[in-house]
Coordinates of C-alpha atoms and ligand atoms in Angstrom, one line a residue:
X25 CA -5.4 -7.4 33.5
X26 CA -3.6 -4.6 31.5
X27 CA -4.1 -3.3 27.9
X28 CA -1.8 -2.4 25.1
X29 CA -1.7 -0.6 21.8
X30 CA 0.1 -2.7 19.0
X31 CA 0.5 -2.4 15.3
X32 CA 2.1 -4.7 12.8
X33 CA 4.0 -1.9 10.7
X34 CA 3.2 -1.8 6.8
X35 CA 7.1 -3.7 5.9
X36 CA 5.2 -6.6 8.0
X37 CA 1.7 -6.8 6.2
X38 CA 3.7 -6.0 2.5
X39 CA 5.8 -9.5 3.5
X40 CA 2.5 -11.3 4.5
X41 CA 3.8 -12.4 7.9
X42 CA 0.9 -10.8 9.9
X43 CA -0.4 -14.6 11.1
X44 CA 3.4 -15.1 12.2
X45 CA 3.8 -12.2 14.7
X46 CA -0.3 -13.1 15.8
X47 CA 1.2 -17.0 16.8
X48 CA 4.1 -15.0 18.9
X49 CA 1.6 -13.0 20.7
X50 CA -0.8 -15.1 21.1
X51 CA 1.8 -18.0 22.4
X52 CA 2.8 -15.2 24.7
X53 CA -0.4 -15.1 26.8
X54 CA -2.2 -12.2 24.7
X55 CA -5.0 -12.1 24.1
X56 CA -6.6 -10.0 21.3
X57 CA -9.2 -7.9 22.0
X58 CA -9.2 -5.3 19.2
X59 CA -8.2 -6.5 15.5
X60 CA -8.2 -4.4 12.3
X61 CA -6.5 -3.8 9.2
X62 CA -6.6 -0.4 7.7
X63 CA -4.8 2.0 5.9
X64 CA -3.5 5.4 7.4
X65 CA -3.0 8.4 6.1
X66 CA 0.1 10.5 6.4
X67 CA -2.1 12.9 8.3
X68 CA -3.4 10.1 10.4
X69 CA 0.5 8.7 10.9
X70 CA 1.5 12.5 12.1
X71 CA -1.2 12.1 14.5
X72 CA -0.7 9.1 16.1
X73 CA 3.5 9.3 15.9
X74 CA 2.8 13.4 17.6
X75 CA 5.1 13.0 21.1
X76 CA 8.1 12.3 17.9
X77 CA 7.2 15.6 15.6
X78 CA 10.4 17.5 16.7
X79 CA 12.9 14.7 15.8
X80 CA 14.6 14.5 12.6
X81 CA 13.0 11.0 11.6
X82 CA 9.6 11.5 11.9
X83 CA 8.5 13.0 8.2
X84 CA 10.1 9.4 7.0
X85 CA 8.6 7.5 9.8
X86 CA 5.3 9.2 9.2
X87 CA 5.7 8.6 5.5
X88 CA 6.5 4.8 6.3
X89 CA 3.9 4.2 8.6
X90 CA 1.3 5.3 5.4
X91 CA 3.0 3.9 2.9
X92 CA 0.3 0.4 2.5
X93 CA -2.2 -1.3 5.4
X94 CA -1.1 -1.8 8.9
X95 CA -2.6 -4.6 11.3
X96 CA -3.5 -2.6 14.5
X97 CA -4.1 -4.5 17.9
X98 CA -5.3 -4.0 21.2
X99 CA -3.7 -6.6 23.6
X100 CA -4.7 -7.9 26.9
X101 CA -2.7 -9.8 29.4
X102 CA -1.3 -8.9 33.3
X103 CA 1.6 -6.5 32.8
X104 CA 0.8 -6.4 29.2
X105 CA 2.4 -3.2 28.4
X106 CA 6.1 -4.3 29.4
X107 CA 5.6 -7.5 28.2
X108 CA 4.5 -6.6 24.6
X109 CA 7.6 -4.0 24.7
X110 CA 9.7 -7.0 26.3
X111 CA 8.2 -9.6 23.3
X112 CA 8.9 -6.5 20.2
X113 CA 12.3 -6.2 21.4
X114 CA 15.3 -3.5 21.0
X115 CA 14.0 -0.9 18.4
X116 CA 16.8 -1.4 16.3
X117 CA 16.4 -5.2 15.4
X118 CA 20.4 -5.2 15.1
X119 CA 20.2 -5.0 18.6
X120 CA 17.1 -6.9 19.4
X121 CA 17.5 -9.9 21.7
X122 CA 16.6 -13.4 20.0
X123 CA 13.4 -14.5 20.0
X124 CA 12.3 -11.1 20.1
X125 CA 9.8 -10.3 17.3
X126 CA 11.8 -7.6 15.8
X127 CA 14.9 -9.9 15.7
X128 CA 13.0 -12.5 14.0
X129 CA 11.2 -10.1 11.4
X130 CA 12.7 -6.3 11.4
X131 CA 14.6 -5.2 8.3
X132 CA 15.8 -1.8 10.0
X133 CA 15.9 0.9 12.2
X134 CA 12.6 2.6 10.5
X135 CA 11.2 -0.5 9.1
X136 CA 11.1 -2.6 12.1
X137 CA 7.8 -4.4 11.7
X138 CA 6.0 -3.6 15.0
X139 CA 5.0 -0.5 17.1
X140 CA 4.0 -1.3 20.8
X141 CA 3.0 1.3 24.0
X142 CA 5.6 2.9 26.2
X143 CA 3.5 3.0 28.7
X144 CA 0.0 3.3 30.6
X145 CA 0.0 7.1 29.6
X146 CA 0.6 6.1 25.6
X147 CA -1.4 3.3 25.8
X148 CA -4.7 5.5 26.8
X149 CA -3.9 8.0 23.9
X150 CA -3.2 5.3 21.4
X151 CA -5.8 2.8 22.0
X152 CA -8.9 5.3 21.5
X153 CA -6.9 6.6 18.4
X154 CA -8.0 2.9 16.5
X155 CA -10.6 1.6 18.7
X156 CA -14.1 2.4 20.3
X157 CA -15.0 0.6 23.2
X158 CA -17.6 -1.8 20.9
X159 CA -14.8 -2.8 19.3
X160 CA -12.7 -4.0 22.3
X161 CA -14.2 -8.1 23.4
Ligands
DAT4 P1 9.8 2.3 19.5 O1 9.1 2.0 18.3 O2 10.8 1.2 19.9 O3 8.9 2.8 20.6 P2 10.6 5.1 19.2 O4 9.3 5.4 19.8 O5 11.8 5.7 19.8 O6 10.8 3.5 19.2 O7 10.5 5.5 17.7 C1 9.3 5.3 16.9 C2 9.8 4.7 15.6 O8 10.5 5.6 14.8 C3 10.7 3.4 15.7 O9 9.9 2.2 15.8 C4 11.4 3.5 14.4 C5 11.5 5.0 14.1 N1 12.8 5.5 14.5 C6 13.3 5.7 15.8 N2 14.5 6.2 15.9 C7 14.8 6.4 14.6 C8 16.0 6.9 14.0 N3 17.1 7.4 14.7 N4 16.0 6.9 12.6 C9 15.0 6.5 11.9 N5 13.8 6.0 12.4 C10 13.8 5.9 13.7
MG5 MG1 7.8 4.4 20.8

């Protein structure tokens, strides 16, 4: 069994489609394991969104990603980490693959409704950024 860090971005809580995405992950094979809403700040954004701080996008992505709540997930499942980044799709949802979530839900390049780990090395930074171990079942 593998882990993975996922969050259901704030465009995706603000159109009340949270229980949507959590029937395509859960029909996938996840399994949640960590589950809270919460609101970040733009400090807390920076911090989590850090291996992007030299690109040109990321004092709008950072400003996006605090802008209202978020849904932020821990998932379980063999291979989990491709297959969450297989399930989110391209991160432009113009190029996302049908019946990928962000071709279902994305409205754009920034606001693209999900964030998912890269891989096991992102996964072990960004999981204990949301979650102490009590809170992973
Ligand atoms: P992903 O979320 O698919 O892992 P990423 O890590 O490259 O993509 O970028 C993080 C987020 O930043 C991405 O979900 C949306 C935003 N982003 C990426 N490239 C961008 C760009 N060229 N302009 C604006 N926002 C961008
Ligand atoms: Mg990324």
């Amino acid at each position: 069994m593998e882990r993975t860090f996922a969050i259901i971005k704030p465009d995706a809580v603000e159109r009340n489609i949270i229980g949507g995405i959590l029937v395509k992950i859960e029909s996938a094979g996840f399994t949640v394991v960590g589950l809270k809403r919460i609101r970040l700040t733009k400090e807390q954004a920076m911090g989590f969104y850090y291996v992007h701080k030299d690109r040109p996008f990321y004092d709008e992505l950072c400003s996006y990603m605090a802008r209202g709540p978020i849904v932020a997930l821990v998932l379980e499942k063999d291979n989990a980490i491709a297959d969450w980044r297989a399930l989110m799709g391209a991160t432009n949802p113009a190029d996302a693959i049908e019946g990928t979530i962000r071709k279902e839900f994305g409205l754009s390049l920034g606001e693209n409704s999900v964030h998912g780990s890269d891989s096991a090395e992102s996964a072990a930074y960004e999981i204990p950024y949301f979650f102490n171990a009590l809170e992973l079942v």
